[in-house]
Short mmCIF file of C-alpha atoms in Angstrom, two decimals:
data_model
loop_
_atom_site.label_atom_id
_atom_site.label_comp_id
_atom_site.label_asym_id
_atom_site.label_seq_id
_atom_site.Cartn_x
_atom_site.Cartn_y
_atom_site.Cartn_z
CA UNK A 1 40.33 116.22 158.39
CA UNK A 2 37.95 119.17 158.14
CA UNK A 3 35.87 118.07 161.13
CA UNK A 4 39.28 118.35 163.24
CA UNK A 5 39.87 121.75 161.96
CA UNK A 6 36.18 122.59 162.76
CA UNK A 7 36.83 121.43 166.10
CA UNK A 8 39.81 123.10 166.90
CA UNK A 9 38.00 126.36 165.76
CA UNK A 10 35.76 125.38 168.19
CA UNK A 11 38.21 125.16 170.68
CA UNK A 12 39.90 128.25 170.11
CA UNK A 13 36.77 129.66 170.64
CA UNK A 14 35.58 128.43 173.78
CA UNK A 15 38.96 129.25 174.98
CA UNK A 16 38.71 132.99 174.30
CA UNK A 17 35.36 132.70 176.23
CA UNK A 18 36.25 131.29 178.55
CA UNK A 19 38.67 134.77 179.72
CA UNK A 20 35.21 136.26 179.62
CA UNK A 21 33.63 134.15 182.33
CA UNK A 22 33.52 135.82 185.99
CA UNK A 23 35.36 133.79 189.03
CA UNK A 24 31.89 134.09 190.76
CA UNK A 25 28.10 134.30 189.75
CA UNK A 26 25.48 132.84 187.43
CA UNK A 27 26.50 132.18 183.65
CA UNK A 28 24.15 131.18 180.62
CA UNK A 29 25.43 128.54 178.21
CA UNK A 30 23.30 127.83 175.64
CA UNK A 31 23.91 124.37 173.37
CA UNK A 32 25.97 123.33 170.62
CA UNK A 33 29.85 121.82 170.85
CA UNK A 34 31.46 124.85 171.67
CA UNK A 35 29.79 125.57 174.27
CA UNK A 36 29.94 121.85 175.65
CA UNK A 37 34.12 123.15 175.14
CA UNK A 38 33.54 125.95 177.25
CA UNK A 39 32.25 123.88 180.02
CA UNK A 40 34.72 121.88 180.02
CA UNK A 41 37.45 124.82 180.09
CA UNK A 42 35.45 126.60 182.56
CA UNK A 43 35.38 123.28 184.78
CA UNK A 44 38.99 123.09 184.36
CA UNK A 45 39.57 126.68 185.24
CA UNK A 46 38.08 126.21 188.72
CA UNK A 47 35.34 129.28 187.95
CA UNK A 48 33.12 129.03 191.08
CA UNK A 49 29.91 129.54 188.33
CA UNK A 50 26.40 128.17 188.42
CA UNK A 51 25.28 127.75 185.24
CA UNK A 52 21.62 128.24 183.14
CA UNK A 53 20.84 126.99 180.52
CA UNK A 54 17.87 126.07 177.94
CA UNK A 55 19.69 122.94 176.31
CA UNK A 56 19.03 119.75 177.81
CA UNK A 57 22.42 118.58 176.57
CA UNK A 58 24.48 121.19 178.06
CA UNK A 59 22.93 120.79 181.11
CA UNK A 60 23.96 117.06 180.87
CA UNK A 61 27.14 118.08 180.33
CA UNK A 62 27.37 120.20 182.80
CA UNK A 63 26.09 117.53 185.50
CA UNK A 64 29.05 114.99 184.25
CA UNK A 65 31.14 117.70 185.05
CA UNK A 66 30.54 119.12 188.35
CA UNK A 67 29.06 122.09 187.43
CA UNK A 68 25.84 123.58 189.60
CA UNK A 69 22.62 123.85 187.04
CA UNK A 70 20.29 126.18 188.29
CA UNK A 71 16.59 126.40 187.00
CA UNK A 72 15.84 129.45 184.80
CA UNK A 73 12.63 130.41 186.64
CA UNK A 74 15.06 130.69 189.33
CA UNK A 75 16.74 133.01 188.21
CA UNK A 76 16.37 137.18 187.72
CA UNK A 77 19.86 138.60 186.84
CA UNK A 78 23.10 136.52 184.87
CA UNK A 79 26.30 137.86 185.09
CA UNK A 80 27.08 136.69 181.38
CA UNK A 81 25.74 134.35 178.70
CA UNK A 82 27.47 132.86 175.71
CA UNK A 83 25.55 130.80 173.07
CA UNK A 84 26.02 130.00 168.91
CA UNK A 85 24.01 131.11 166.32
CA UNK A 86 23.12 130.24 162.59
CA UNK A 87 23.77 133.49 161.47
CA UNK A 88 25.02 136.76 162.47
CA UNK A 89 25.47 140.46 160.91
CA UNK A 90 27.91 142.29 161.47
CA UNK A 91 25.52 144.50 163.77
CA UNK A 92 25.05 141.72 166.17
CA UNK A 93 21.20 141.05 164.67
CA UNK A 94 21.40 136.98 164.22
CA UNK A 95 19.24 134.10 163.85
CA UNK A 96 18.56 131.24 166.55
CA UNK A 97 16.62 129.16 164.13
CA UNK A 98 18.25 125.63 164.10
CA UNK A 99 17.42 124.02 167.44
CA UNK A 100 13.89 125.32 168.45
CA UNK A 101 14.61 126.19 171.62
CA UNK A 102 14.52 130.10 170.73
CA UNK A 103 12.30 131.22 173.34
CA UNK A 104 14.42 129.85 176.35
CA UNK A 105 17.26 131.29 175.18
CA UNK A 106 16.41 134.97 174.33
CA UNK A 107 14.94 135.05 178.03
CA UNK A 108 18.27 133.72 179.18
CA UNK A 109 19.81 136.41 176.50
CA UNK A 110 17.22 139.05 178.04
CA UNK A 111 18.70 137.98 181.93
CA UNK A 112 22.18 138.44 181.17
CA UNK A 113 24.23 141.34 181.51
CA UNK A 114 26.28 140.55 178.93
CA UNK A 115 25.52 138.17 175.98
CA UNK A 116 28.13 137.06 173.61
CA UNK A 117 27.46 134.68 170.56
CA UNK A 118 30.21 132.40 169.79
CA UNK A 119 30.71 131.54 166.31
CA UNK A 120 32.95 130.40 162.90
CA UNK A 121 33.47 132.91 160.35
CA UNK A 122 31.22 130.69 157.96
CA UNK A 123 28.09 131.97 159.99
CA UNK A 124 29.06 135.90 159.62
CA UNK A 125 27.96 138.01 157.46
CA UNK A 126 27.57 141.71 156.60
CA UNK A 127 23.68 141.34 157.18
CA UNK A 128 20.97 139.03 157.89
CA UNK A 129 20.01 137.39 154.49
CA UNK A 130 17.14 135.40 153.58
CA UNK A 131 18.98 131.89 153.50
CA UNK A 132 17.63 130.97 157.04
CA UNK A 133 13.98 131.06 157.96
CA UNK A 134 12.56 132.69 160.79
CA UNK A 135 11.25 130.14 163.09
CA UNK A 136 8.12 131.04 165.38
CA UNK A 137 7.37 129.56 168.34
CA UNK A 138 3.88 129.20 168.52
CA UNK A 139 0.40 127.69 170.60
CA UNK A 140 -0.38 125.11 168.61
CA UNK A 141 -3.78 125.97 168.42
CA UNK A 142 -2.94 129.05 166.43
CA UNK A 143 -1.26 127.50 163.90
CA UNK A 144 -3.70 128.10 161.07
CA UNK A 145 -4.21 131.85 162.28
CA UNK A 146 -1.06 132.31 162.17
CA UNK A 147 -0.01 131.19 159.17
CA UNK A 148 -2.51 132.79 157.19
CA UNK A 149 -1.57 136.28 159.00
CA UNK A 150 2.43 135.50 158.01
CA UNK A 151 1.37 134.41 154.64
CA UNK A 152 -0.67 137.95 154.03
CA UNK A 153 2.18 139.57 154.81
CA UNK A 154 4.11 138.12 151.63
CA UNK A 155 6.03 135.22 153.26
CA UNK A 156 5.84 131.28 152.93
CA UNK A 157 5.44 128.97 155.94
CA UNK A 158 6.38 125.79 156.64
CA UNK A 159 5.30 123.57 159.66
CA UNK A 160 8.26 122.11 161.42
CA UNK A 161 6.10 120.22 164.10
CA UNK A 162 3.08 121.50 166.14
CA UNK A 163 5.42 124.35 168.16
CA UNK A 164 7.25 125.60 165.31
CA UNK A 165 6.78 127.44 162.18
CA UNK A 166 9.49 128.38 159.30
CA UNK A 167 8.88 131.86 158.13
CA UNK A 168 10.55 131.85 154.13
CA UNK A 169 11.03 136.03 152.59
CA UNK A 170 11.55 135.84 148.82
CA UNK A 171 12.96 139.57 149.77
CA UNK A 172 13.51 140.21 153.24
CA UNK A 173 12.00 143.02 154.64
CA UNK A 174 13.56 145.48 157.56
CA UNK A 175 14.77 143.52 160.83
CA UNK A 176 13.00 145.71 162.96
CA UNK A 177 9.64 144.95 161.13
CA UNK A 178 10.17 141.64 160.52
CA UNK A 179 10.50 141.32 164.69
CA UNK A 180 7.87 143.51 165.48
CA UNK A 181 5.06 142.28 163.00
CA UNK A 182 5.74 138.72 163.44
CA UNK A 183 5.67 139.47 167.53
CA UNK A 184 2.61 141.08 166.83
CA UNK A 185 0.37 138.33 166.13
CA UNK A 186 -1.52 136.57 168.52
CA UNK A 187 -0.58 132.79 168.83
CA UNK A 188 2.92 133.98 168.53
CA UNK A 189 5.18 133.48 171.62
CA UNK A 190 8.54 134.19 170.21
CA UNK A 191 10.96 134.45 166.78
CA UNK A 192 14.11 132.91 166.42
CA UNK A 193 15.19 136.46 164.92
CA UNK A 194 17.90 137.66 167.49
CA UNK A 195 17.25 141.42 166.88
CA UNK A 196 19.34 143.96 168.86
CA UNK A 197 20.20 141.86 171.63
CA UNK A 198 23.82 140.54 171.51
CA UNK A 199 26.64 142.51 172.72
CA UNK A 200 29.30 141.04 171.25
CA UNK A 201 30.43 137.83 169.11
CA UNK A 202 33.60 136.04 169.38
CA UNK A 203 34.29 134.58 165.68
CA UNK A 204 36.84 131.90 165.22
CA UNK A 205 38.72 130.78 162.14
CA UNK A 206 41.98 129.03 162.03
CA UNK A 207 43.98 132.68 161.96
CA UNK A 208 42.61 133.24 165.11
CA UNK A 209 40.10 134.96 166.99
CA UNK A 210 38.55 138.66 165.76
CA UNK A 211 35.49 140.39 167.85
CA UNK A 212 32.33 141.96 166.70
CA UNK A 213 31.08 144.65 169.17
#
């Protein structure tokens, strides 16, 4: 019973989206259920999109469906993209930390004109907290270096495989320091920390649909 209310939060959600997608032009759809929704809304719809995207699954989807996949390096300029999120504040800062694939999607994020995060009220909050790590993507070959730099800087790390790194804060420290120190050191080619770059979210609950902008 509550994964059918989940889903039809889902739903909901990827419906509202969907009024944001253009008739025309290149989209970004990142990964994640609701956004497999919002293909499938989009392909019913008729939009006349191509679509980018840094999930292998949506772009599976997307194939079953019909809809054109275009290769990010490709690409300079997306008209919109829409993609979920473990966390978000009510400034729009959030955290991309579950599925790894951070570094393709804030390029995608940096592309678009627009970038909208779709999400359930469970993942807002008034401001990013320390209950999900910031997750580097790293060379591999830096791994010690930069662990020891993250860890003299007051945080614990934990190695999630040989690309990734989970950056722990007993007390978090200032967004905008956490994403430019951790940016700062070399070995470092991204953070899962979303910081200053979504426009809006859509959140869903079963009363309906509310926007953060």
């Amino acid at each position: 019973m509550q994964k059918q209310r989940r889903n039809k939060v889902k739903r909901l959600c990827a419906k509202a989206a969907l009024d944001l997608v253009p008739d025309h032009g290149i989209i970004g759809l990142g990964g994640g259920e609701t956004i497999s929704y919002l293909a499938e809304d989009i392909k019913e719809a008729g939009k006349d999109v191509k679509v980018v995207t840094p999930s292998d699954h949506t772009a599976q989807v997307c194939k079953k469906l019909g809809l054109e996949i275009v290769d990010t390096k490709e690409v300079k300029e997306i008209e919109i993209a829409f993609d979920g999120c473990d966390q978000v504040g009510s400034d729009l800062n959030a955290y991309k930390s579950g599925g790894g694939i951070h570094t393709l999607e804030k390029i995608i994020a940096k592309m678009a004109k627009e970038y909208v995060l779709l999400v359930d009220e469970t993942k807002v909050t008034d401001k990013l907290n320390n209950k999900v790590p910031v997750v580097l993507d790293i060379i591999p070959e830096a791994v010690n270096h930069v662990t020891s730099q993250v860890e003299a800087m007051g945080a614990t790390v934990k190695k999630r495989d040989e690309h990734l790194l989970e950056v722990y804060y007993d007390t978090l420290p200032e967004l905008e320091e956490i994403d430019k120190n951790l940016k700062m050191i070399t070995g470092v080619i991204e953070t899962s920390l979303f910081y200053q770059i979504a426009t809006k979210a859509l959140v869903a609950s079963e009363a309906g649909i509310r926007v953060i902008k």
